[in-house]
Short mmCIF file of C-alpha atoms in Angstrom, two decimals:
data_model
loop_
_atom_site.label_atom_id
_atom_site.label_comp_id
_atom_site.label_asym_id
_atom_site.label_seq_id
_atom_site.Cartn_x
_atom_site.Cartn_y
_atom_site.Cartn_z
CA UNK A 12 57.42 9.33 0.70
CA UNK A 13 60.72 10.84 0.79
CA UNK A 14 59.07 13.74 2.74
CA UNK A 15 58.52 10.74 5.40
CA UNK A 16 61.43 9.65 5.66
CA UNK A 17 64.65 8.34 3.89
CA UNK A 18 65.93 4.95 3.24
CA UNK A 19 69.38 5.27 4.51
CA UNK A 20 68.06 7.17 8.12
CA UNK A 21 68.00 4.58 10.75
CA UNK A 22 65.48 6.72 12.95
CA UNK A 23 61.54 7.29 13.23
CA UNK A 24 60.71 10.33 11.93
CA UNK A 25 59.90 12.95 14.71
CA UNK A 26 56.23 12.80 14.62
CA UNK A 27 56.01 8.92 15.47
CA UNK A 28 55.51 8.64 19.35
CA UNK A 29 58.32 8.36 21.79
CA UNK A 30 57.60 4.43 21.99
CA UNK A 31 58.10 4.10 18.68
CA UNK A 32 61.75 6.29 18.69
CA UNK A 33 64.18 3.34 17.84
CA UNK A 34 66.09 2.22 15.24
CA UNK A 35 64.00 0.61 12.05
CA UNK A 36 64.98 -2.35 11.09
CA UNK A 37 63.93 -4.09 7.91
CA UNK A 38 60.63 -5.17 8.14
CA UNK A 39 59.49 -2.35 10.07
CA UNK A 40 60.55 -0.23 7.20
CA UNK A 41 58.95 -2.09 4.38
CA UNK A 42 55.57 -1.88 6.37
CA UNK A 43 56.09 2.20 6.81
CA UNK A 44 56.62 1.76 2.79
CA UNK A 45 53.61 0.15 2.14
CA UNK A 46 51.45 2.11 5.01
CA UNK A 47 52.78 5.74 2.81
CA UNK A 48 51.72 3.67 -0.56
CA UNK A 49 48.52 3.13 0.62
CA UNK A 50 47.50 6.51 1.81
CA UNK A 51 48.76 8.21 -0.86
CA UNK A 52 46.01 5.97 -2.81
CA UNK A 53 43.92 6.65 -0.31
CA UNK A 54 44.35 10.45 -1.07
CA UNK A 55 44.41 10.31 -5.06
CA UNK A 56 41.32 7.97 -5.26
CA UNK A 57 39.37 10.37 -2.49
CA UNK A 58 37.51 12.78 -4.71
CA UNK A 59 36.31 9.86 -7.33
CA UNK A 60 34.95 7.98 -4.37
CA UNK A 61 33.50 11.45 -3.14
CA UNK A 62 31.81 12.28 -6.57
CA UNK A 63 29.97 8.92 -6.65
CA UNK A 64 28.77 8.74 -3.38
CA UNK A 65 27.52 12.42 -4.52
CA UNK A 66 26.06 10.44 -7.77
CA UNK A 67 24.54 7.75 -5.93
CA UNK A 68 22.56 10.08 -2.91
CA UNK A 69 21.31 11.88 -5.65
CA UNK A 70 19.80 9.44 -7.78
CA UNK A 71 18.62 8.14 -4.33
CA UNK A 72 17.09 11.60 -3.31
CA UNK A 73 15.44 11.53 -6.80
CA UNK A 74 13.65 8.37 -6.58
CA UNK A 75 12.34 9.34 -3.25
CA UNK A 76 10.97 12.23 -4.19
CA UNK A 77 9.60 10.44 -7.62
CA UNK A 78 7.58 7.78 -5.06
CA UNK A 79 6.50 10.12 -3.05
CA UNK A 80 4.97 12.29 -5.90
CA UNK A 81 3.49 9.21 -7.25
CA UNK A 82 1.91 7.64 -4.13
CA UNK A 83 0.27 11.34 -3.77
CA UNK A 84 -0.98 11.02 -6.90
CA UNK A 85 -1.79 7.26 -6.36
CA UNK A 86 -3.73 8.23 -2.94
CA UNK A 87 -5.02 11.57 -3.21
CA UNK A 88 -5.55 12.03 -7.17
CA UNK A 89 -4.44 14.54 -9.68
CA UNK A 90 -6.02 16.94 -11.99
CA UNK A 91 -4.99 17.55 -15.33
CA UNK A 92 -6.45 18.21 -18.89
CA UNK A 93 -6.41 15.51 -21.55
CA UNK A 94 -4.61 16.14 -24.21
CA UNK A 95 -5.87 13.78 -26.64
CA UNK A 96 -9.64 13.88 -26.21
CA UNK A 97 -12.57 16.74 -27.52
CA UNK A 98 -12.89 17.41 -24.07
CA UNK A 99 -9.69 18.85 -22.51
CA UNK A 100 -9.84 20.80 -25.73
CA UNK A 101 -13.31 22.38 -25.12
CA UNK A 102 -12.06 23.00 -21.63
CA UNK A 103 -8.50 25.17 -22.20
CA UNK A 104 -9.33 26.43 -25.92
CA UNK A 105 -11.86 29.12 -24.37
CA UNK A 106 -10.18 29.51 -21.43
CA UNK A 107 -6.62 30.56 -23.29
CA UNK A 108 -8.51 32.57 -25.53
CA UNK A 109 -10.20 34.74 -22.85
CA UNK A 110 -6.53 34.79 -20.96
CA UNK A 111 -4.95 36.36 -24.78
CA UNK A 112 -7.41 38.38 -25.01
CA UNK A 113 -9.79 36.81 -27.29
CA UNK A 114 -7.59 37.14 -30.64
CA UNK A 115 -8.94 36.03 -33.61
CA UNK A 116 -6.67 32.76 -34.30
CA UNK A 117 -7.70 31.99 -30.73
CA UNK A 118 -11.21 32.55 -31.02
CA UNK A 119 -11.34 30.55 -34.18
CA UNK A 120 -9.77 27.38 -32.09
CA UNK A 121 -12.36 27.78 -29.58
CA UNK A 122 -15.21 27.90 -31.57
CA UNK A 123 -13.90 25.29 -33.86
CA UNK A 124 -13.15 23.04 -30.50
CA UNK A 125 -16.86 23.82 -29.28
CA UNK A 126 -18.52 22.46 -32.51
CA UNK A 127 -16.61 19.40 -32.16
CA UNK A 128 -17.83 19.07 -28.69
CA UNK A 129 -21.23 19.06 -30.11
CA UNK A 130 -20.91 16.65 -33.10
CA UNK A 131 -19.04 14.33 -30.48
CA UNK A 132 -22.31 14.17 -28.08
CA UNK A 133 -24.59 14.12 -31.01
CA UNK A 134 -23.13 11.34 -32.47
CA UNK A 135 -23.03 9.23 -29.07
CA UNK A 136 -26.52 9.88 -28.39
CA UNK A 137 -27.22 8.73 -31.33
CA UNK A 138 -25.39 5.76 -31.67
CA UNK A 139 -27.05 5.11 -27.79
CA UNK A 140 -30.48 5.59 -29.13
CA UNK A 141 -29.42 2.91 -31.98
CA UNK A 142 -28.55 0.24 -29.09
CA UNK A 143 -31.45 1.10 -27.49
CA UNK A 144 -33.83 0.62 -30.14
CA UNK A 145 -32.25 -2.88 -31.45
CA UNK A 146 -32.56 -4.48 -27.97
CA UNK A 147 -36.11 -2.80 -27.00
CA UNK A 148 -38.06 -3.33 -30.59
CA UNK A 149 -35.70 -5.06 -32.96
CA UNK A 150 -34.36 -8.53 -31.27
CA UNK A 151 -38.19 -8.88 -29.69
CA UNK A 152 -39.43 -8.71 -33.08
CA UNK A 153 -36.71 -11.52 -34.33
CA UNK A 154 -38.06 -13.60 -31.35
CA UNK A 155 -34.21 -12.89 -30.05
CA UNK A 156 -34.78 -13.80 -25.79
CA UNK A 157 -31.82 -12.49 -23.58
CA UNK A 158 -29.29 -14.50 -23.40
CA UNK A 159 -29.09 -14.84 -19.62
CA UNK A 160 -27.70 -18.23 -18.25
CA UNK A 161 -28.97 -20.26 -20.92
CA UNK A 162 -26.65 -23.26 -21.15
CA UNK A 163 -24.93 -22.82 -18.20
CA UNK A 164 -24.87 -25.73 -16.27
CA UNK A 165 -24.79 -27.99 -19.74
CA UNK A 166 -22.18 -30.25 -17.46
CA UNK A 167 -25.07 -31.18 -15.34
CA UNK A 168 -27.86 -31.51 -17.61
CA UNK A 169 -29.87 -33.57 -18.21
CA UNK A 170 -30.41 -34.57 -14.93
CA UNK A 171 -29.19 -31.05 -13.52
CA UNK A 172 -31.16 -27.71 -12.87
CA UNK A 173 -31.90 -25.28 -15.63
CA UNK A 174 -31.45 -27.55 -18.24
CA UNK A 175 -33.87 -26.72 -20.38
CA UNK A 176 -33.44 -24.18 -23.41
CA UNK A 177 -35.74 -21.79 -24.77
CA UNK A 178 -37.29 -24.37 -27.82
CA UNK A 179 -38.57 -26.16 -24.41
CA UNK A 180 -35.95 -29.32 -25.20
CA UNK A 181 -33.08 -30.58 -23.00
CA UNK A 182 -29.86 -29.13 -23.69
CA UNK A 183 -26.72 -31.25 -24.78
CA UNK A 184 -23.71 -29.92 -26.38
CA UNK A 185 -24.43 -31.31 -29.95
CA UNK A 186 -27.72 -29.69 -29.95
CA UNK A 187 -25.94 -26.35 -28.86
CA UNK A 188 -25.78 -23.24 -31.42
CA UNK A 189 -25.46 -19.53 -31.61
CA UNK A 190 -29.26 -17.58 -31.50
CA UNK A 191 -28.13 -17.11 -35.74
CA UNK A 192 -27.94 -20.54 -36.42
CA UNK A 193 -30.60 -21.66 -34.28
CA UNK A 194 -33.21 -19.45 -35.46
CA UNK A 195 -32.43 -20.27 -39.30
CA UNK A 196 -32.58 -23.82 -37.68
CA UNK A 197 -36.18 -23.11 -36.55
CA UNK A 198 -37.21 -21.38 -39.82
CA UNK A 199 -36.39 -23.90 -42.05
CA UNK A 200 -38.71 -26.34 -39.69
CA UNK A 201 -41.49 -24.06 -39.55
CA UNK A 202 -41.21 -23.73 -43.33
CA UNK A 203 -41.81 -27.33 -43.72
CA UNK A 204 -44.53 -27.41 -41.43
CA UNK A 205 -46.19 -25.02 -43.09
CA UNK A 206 -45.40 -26.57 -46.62
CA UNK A 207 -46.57 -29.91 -45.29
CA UNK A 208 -49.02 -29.51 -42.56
CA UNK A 209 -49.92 -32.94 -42.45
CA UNK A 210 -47.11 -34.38 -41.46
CA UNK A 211 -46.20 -31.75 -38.76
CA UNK A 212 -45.60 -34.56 -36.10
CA UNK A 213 -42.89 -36.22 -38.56
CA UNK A 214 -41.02 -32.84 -39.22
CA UNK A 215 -40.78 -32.43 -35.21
CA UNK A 216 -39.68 -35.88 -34.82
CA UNK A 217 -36.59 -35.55 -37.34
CA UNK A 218 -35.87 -32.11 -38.05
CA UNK A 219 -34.31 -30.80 -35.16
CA UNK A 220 -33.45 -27.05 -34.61
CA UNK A 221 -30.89 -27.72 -31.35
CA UNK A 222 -31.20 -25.20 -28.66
CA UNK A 223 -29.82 -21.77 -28.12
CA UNK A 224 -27.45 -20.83 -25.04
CA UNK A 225 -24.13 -20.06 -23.92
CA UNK A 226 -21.29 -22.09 -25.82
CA UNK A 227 -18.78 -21.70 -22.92
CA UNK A 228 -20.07 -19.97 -19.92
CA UNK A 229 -16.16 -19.03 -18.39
CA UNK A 230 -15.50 -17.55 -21.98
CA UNK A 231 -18.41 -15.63 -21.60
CA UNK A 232 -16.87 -14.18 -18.03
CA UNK A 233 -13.24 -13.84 -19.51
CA UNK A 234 -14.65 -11.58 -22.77
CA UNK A 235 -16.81 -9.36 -20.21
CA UNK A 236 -13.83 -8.56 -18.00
CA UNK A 237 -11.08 -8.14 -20.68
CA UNK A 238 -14.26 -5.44 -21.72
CA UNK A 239 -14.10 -4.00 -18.17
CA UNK A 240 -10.66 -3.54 -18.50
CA UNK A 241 -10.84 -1.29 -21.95
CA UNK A 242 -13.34 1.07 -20.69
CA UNK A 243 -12.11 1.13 -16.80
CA UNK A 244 -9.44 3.88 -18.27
CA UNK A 245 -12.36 6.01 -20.05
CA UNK A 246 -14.31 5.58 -16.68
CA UNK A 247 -10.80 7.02 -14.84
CA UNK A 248 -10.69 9.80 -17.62
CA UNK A 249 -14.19 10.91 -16.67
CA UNK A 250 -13.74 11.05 -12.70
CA UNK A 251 -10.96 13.17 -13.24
CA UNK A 252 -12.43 15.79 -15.69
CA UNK A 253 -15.50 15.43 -13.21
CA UNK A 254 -12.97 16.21 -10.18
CA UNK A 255 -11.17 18.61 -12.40
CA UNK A 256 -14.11 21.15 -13.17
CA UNK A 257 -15.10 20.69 -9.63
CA UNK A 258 -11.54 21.92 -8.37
CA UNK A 259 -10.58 24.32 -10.97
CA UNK A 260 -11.14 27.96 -9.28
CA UNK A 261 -14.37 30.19 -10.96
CA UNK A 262 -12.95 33.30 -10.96
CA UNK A 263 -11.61 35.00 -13.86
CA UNK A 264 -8.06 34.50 -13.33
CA UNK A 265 -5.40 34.04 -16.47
CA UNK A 266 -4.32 30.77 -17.75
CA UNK A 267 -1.22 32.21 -19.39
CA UNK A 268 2.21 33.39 -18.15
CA UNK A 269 5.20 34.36 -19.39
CA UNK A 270 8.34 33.37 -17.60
CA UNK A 271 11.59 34.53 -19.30
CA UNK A 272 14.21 31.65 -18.98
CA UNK A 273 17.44 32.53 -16.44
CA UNK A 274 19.27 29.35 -17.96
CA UNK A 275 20.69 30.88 -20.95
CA UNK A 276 20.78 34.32 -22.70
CA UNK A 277 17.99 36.02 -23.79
CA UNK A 278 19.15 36.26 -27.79
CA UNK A 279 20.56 32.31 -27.70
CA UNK A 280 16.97 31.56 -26.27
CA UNK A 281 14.89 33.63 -29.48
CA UNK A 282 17.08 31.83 -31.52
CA UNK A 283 16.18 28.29 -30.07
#
């Protein structure tokens, strides 16, 4: 400030303009005070202002480039390997291999990740061929009929449409069981017809198997699309190694490189 001016001068200082070249008086002085005070702030808090605005446009610079990266992804779709599946295994384990040179270690990993490729189909075709058989030959045998929309429209019955089960009665909610309890239901009323032919008519008339259908049909929807939602990300996983072998060039090109780090030293690096 004193480089302004000093307190005891009764002039402007020389670089004012020529309008302003009179004496100060009081209050004009304490506002030249205050006007030096506050750009001398000004000047001291300049670079810390400066390095957060530099902060803040980069962070803002990163996000953008972070959304658009993701909305390419998002859009166009990405290719990568999975890491913790059989598959991205019995994809890069051969490929590394024939890249190094087939070493033995290397060799062994690809071999060892083919054979688990193998055992992993095996095992779901088999498994497949299980399903299969139970609904084709073992749940006909057991008299087991689709479930379908049995019991559906239960509100409406009895006066409503498909209200009648697969025993050929009416449904009501009651009468309504599970195919496990219904069919024990049913056995243990054929058994007494059988033990008492006779009086088959009585037997019908008060032992009374109930009906088998759906117990809640919007139950029924909310267990089938929290099951959508499981396997939706397998489904995903599968497009991707499908658009992944499609993309991935055929020729015999390396899948390894070497890039020596510029960051640091080369010795503090081996030692890391």
């Amino acid at each position: 400030q004193e480089g302004f001016y000093r307190e005891e001068s009764s002039q402007v200082p020389d670089f004012l303009p020529d309008t302003a070249q009179k004496p100060f008086d009081s209050e004009l002085l304490d506002e030249w005070n205050h006007l030096s005070r506050e750009v001398s702030r000004a000047h001291s808090e300049a670079p810390l202002l400066s390095a957060q605005s530099e902060d803040s446009r980069s962070a803002a610079l990163a996000a953008g480039k972070a959304i658009s990266i993701l909305m390419k992804m998002e859009t166009e779709g990405s290719c990568q390997i999975e890491r913790d599946s059989i598959y991205g295994a019995a994809i890069a384990m051969p490929q590394i291999a024939r890249s190094a040179g087939w070493p033995w270690t290397l060799t062994g990993l690809a071999i060892r990740s083919y054979f688990f490729l193998v055992l992993n189909i095996s095992l779901q075709a088999f498994l497949l061929a299980m399903i299969g058989e139970e609904q084709i030959f073992m749940y006909p045998f057991a008299g087991q009929m689709h479930l379908c929309d049995f019991g559906a429209n239960i509100d409406e019955c009895p006066d409503g449409p498909n209200c009648k089960g697969p025993g050929g009665t009416t449904f009501s909610y009651p009468r309504l069981y599970g195919y496990d309890v219904w069919s024990t239901r049913i056995f243990i009323r054929d058994a007494f017809k059988a033990v008492f032919p006779d009086r088959a008519d009585e037997i019908d008339a008060k032992v009374d198997p109930g009906e088998y259908g759906l117990e809640n049909y919007w139950i029924r929807v909310a267990c089938i699309f929290l099951f959508m939602i499981g396997v939706v990300s397998d489904l995903r996983k599968s497009i991707n190694l499908m658009v992944l072998l499609r993309t991935v060039p055929t020729q015999a090109e390396s899948w390894l490189r070497y890039e020596v780090p510029d960051w640091d030293d080369k010795t503090d690096t081996k030692d890391m």
